[in-house]
CSV table of C-alpha atoms in Angstrom, one decimal:
chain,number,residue,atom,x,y,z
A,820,UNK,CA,0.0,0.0,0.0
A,821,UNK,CA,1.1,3.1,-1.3
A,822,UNK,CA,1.5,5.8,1.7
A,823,UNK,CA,0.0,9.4,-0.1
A,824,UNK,CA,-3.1,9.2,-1.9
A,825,UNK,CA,-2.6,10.2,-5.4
A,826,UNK,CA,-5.9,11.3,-6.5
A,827,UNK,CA,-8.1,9.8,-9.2
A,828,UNK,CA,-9.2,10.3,-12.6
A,829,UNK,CA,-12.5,11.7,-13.6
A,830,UNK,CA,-15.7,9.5,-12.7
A,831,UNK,CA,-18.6,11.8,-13.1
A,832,UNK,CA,-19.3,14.6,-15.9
A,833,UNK,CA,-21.7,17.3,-15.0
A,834,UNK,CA,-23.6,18.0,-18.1
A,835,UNK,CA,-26.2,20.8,-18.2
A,836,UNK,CA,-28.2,22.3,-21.4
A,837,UNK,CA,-26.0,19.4,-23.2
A,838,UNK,CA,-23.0,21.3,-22.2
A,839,UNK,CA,-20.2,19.9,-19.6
A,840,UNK,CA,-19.7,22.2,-17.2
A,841,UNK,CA,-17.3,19.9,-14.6
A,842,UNK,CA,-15.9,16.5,-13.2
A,843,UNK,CA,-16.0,14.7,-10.3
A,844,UNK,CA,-12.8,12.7,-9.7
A,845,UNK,CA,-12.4,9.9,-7.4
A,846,UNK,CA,-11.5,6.3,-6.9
A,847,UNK,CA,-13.0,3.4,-7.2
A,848,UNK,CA,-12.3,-0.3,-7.6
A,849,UNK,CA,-15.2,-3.1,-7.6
A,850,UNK,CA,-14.1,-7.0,-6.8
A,851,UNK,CA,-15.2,-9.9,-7.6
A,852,UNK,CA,-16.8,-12.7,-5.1
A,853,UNK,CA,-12.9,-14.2,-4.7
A,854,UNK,CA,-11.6,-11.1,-4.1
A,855,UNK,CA,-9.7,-10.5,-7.7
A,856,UNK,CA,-10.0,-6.8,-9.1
A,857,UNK,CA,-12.9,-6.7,-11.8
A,858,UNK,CA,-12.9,-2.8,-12.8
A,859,UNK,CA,-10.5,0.1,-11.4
A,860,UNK,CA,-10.4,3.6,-11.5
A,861,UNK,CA,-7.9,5.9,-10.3
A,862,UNK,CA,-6.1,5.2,-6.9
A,863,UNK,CA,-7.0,2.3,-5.1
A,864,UNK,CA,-4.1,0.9,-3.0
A,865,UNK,CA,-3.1,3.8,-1.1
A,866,UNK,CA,-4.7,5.0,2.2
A,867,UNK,CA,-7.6,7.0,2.3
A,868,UNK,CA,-9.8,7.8,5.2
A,869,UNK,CA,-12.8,5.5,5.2
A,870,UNK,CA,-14.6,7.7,7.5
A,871,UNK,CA,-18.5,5.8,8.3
A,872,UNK,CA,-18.0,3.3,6.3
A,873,UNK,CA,-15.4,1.8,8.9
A,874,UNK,CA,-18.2,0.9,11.0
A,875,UNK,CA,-19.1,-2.3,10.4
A,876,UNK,CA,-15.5,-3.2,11.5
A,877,UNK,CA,-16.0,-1.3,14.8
A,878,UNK,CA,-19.0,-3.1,15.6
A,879,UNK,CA,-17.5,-5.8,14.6
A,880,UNK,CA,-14.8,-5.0,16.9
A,881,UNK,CA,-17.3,-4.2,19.9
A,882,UNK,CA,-19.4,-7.9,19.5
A,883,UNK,CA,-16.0,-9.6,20.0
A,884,UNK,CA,-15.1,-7.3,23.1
A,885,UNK,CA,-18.4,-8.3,25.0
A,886,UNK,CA,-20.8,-5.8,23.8
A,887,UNK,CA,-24.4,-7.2,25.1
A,888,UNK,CA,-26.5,-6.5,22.2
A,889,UNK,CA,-28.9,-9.3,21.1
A,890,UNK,CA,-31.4,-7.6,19.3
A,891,UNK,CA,-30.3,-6.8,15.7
A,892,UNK,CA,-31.7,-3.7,15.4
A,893,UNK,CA,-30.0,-2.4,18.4
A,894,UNK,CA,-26.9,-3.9,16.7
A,895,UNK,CA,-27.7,-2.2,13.1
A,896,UNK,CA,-28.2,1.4,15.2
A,897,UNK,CA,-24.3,0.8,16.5
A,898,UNK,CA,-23.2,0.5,13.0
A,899,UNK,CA,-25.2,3.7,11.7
A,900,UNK,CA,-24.7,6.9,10.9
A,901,UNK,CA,-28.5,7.6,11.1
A,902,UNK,CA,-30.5,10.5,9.7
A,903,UNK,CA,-31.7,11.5,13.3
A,904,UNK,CA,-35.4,10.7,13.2
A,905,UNK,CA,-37.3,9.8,15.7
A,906,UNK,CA,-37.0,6.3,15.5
A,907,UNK,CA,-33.5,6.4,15.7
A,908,UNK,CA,-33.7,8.6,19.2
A,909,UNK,CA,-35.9,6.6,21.1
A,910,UNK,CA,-33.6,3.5,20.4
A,911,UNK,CA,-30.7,5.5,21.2
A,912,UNK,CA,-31.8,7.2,24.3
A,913,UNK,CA,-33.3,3.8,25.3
A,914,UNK,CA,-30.2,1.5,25.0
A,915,UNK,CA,-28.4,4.8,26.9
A,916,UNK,CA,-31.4,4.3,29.9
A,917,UNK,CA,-30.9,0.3,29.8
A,918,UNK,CA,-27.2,1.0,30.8
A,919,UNK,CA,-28.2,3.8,33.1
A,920,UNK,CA,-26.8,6.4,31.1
A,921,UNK,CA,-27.8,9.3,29.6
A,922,UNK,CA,-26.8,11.6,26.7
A,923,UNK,CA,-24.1,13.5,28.7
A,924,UNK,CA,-22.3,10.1,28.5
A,925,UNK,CA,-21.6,10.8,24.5
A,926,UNK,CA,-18.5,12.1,23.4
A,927,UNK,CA,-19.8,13.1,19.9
A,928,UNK,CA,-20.4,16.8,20.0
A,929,UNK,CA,-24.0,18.3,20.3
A,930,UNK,CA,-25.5,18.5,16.3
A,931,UNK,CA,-28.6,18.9,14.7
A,932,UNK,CA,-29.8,15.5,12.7
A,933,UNK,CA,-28.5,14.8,9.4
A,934,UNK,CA,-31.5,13.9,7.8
A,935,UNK,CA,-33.7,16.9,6.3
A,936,UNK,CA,-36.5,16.5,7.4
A,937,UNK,CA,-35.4,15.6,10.7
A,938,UNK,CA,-33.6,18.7,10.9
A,939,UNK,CA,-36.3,20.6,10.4
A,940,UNK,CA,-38.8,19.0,12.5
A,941,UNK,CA,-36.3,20.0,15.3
A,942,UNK,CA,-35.8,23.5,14.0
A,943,UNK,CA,-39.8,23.9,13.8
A,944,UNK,CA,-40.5,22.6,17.8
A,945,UNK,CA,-37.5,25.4,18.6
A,946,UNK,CA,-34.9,22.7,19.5
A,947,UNK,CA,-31.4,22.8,19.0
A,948,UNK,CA,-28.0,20.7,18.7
A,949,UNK,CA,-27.9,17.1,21.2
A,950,UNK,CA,-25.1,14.8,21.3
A,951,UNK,CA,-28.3,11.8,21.4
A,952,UNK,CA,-29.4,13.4,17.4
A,953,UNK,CA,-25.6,13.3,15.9
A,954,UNK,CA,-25.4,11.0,13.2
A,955,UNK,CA,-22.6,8.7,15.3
A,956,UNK,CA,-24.4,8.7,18.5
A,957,UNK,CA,-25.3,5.2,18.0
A,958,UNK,CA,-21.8,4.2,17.5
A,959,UNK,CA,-20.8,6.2,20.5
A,960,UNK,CA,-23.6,4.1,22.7
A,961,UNK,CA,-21.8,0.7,21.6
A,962,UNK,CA,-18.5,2.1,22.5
A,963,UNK,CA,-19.9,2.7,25.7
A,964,UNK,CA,-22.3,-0.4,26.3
A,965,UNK,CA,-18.8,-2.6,25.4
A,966,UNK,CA,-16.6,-0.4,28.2
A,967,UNK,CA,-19.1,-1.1,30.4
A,968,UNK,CA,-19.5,-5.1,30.0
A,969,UNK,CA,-15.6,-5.4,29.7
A,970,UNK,CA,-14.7,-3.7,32.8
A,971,UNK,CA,-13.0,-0.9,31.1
A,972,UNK,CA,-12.4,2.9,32.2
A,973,UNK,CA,-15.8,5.5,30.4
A,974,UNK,CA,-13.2,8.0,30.3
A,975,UNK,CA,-11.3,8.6,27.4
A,976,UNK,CA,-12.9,5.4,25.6
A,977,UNK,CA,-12.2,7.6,22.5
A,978,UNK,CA,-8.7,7.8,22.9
A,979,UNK,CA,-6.6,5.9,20.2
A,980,UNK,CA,-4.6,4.6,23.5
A,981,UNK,CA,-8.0,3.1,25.2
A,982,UNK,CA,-8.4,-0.6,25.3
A,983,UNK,CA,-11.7,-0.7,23.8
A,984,UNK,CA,-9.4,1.5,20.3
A,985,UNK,CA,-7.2,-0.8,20.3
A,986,UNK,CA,-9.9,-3.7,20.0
A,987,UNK,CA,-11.7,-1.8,16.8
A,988,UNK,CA,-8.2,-0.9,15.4
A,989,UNK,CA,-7.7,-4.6,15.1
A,990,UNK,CA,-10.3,-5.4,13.5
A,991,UNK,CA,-10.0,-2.7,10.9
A,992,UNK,CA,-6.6,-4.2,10.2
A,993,UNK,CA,-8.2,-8.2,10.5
A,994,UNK,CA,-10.8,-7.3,7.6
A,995,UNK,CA,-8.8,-5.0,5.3
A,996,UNK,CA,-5.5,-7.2,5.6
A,997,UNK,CA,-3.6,-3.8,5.9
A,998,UNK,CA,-2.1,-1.7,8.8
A,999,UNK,CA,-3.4,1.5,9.0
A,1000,UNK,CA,-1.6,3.7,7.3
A,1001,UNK,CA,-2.9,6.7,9.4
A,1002,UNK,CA,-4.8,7.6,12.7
A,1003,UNK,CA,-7.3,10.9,12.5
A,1004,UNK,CA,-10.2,12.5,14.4
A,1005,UNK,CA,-13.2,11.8,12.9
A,1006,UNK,CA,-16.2,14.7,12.9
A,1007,UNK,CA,-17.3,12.6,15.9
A,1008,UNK,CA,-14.4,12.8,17.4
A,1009,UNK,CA,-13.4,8.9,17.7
A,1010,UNK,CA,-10.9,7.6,15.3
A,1011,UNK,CA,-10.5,7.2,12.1
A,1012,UNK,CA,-8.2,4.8,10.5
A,1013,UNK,CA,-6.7,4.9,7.0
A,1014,UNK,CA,-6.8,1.8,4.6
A,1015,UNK,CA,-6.8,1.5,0.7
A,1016,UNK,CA,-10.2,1.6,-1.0
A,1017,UNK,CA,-9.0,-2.3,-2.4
A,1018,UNK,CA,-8.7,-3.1,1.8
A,1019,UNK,CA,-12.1,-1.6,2.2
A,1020,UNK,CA,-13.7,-3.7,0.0
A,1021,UNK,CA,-12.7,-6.8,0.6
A,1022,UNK,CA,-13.2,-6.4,4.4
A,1023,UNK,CA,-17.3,-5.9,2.7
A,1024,UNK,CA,-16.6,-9.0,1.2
A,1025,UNK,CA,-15.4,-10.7,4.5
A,1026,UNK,CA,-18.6,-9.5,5.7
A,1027,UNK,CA,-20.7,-10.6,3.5
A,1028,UNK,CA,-19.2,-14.3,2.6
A,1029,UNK,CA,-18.3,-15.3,6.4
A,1030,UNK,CA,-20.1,-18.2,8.4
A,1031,UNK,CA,-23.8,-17.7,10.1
A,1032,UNK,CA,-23.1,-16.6,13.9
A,1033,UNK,CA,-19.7,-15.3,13.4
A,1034,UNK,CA,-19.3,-11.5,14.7
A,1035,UNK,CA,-18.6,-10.4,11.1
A,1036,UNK,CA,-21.8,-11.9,9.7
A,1037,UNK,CA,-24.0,-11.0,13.0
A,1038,UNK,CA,-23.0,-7.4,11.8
A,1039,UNK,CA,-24.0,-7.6,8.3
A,1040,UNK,CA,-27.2,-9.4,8.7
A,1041,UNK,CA,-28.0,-6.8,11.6
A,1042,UNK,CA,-27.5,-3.9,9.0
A,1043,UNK,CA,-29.4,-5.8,6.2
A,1044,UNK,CA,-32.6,-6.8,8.6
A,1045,UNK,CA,-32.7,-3.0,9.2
A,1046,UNK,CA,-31.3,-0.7,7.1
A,1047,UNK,CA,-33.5,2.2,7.8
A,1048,UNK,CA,-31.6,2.2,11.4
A,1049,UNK,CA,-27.9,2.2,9.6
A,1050,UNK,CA,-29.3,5.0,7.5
A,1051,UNK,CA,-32.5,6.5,7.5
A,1052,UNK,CA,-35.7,6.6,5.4
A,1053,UNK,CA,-34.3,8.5,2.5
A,1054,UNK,CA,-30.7,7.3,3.0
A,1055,UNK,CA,-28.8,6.2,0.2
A,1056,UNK,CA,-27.3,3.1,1.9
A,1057,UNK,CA,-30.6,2.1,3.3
A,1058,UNK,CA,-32.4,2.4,-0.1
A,1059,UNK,CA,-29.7,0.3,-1.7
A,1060,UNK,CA,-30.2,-2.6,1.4
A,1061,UNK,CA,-33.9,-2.5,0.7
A,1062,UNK,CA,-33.5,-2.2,-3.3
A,1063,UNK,CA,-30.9,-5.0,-3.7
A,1064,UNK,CA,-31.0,-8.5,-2.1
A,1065,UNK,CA,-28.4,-9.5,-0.2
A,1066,UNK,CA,-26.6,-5.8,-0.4
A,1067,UNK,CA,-24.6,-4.1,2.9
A,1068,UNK,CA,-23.6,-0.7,2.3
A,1069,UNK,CA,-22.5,2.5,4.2
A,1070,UNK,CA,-21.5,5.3,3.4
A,1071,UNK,CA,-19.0,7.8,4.7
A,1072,UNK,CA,-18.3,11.0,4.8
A,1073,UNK,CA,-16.4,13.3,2.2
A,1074,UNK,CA,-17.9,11.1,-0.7
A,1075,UNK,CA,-17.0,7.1,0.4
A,1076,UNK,CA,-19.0,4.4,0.2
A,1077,UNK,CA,-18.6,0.9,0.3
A,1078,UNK,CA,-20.6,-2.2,-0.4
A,1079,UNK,CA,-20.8,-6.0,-0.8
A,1080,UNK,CA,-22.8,-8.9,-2.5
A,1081,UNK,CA,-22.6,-12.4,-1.4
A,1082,UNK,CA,-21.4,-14.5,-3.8
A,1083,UNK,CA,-20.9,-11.1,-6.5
A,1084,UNK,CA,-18.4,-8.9,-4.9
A,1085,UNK,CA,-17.9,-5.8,-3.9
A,1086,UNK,CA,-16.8,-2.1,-4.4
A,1087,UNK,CA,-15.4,0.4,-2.6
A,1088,UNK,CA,-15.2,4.4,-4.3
A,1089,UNK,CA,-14.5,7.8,-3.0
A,1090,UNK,CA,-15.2,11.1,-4.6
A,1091,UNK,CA,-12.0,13.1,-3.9
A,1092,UNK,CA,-14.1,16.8,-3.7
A,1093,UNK,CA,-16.6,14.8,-1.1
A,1094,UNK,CA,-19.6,15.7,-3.6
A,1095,UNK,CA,-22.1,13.0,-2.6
A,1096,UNK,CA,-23.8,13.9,-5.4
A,1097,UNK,CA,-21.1,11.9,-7.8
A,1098,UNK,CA,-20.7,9.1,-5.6
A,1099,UNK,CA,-24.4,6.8,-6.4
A,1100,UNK,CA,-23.7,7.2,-10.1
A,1101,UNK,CA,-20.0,5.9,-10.0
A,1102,UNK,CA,-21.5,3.1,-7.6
A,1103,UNK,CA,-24.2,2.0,-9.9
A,1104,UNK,CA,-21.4,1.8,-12.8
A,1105,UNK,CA,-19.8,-0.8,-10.7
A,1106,UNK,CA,-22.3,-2.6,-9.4
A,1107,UNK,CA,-23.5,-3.3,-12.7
A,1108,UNK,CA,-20.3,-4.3,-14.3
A,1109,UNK,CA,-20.3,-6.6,-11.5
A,1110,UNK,CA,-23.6,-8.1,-12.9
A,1111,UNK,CA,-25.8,-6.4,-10.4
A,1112,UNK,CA,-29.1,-4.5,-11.1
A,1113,UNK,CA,-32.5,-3.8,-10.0
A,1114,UNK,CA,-35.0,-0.8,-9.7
A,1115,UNK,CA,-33.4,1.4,-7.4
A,1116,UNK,CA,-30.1,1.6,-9.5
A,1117,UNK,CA,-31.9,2.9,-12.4
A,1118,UNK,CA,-32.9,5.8,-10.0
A,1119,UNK,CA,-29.6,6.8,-9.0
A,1120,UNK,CA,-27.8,5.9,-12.1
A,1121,UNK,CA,-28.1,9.6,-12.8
A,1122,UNK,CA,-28.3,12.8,-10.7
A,1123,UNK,CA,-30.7,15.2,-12.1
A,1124,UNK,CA,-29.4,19.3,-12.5
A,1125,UNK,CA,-31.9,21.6,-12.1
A,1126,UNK,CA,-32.4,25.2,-13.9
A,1127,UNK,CA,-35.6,27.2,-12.8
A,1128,UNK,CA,-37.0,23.9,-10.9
A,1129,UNK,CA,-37.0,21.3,-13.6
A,1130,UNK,CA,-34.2,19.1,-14.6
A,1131,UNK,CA,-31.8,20.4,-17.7
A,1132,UNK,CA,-28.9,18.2,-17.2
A,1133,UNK,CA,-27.4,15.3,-14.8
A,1134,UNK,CA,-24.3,14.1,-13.0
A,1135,UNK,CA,-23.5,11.1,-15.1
A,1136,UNK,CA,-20.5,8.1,-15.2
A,1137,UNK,CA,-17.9,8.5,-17.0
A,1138,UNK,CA,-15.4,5.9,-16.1
């Protein structure tokens, strides 16, 4: 593994009136179900930050460390970076309660919800920011649920140094097969590990492909039994789940995403502006040259451009 990104190659055109106006460039690779390369764009073996989608590792990571989730919804809301609806912060506040936490417990800073409307349903009932409605506070509940039933300290269980780190750090490094290359603050202020975009998708792949009742597999059935808890209602990731049988996906932040077929493959992309808005088209490109199709990658095969409220033009593939 190389250790500087290098940047990749134009993936998306943005067309409007028939006339391009910019590219999106990126990274992407897509594998097949053994793991070999079948289509690759720009860089895709040196380290880039993962961001969200790491967290099916973590929770990985957190099953194997003792943490006492059964139910696989509760297990799907630790792997989410949900859109903050009310759904999402009952089961939050109630797995906090179970433990006899609260909120205050969270390390993630105080934010208004992701999802739109869930924004402004807040905005409208003259709430605020709340560490419980940050897109990572489900993540930050399993980090501390698994201090808790492993005897280890609350404080600081977002340090790299802390035990219950060093547990999700090696499982990173188990599913990618790579050491990471880097160690950052991500916007929830836990860590963030680098890997190559090829590591990320074959740890999908691990997910996806390993035995019934292993941690791995416990994790990706959780996310695929519930995907409107690892995303939201209008999520892209949960919209793929429910669109695609068989599919886990996550997204991350600054234009990742990452995702896995049994027995098809997987691929792994990142947009290197963050533009979400490139990153479904380049994913339905390799999906499909991986074989895969259905409804819902017809609707964000494209990205429609608007000019005075109705579409002239579209994000598109071009890789």
């Amino acid at each position: 593994m190389g250790k500087t990104y290098e940047g990749g190659v134009p993936l998306t055109e943005v067309v409007r009136s028939g006339f391009v106006e910019g590219f999106h460039r990126g990274s992407v690779v897509a594998l097949d179900a053994g793991g070999a390369p079948v289509a690759v764009a720009g860089d895709v073996t040196s380290p880039v930050f993962p961001r969200s989608s790491n967290k099916p590792m973590q929770a990985v990571g957190m099953l194997r460390a003792g943490l006492p989730l059964t139910g696989a919804a509760d297990l799907a809301l630790v792997s989410a970076s949900h859109a903050g609806e009310q759904f999402h912060l009952e089961r939050v506040a109630g797995l906090l309660r179970g433990a006899g936490l609260d909120e205050s417990a969270l390390h993630c800073p105080p934010d208004l919800p992701v999802g739109e409307l869930a924004r402004e349903a807040v905005l409208r009932a003259g709430g605020g920011p709340a560490r419980i409605q940050m897109n990572c506070s489900g993540k930050h509940t399993g980090m501390l649920l698994t201090c808790l039933a492993a005897g280890w300290p609350l404080d600081g269980y977002w340090r790299p140094e802390h035990p219950l780190q060093q547990r999700l750090t090696a499982a990173i490094e188990e599913f990618t097969g790579e050491r990471a290359a880097a160690v950052g603050v991500d916007g929830c202020g836990a860590p963030v590990l680098a890997v190559s975009l090829t590591g990320l998708a074959r740890a999908y792949l691990r997910l996806v492909s390993a035995e019934p009742g292993t941690a791995e597999r416990t994790v990706a059935d959780a996310m695929r039994a519930y995907p409107e808890l690892v995303g939201g209602t209008q999520a892209e990731d949960t919209r793929l789940m429910r669109g695609v049988p068989g599919l886990l996906a996550k997204v991350g932040a600054e234009g990742v995403i990452a995702t896995a077929v049994p027995g098809v493959g997987a691929v792994a992309l990142k947009i290197d502006d963050g533009a979400g808005r490139a990153r479904m088209p380049v994913l339905v490109s390799a999906l499909r040259r991986l074989g895969v199709d259905a409804p819902v990658l017809t609707e964000y095969a494209e990205v429609p451009l608007l000019g005075g409220g109705v579409p002239v033009g579209a994000v598109r593939p071009v890789w």
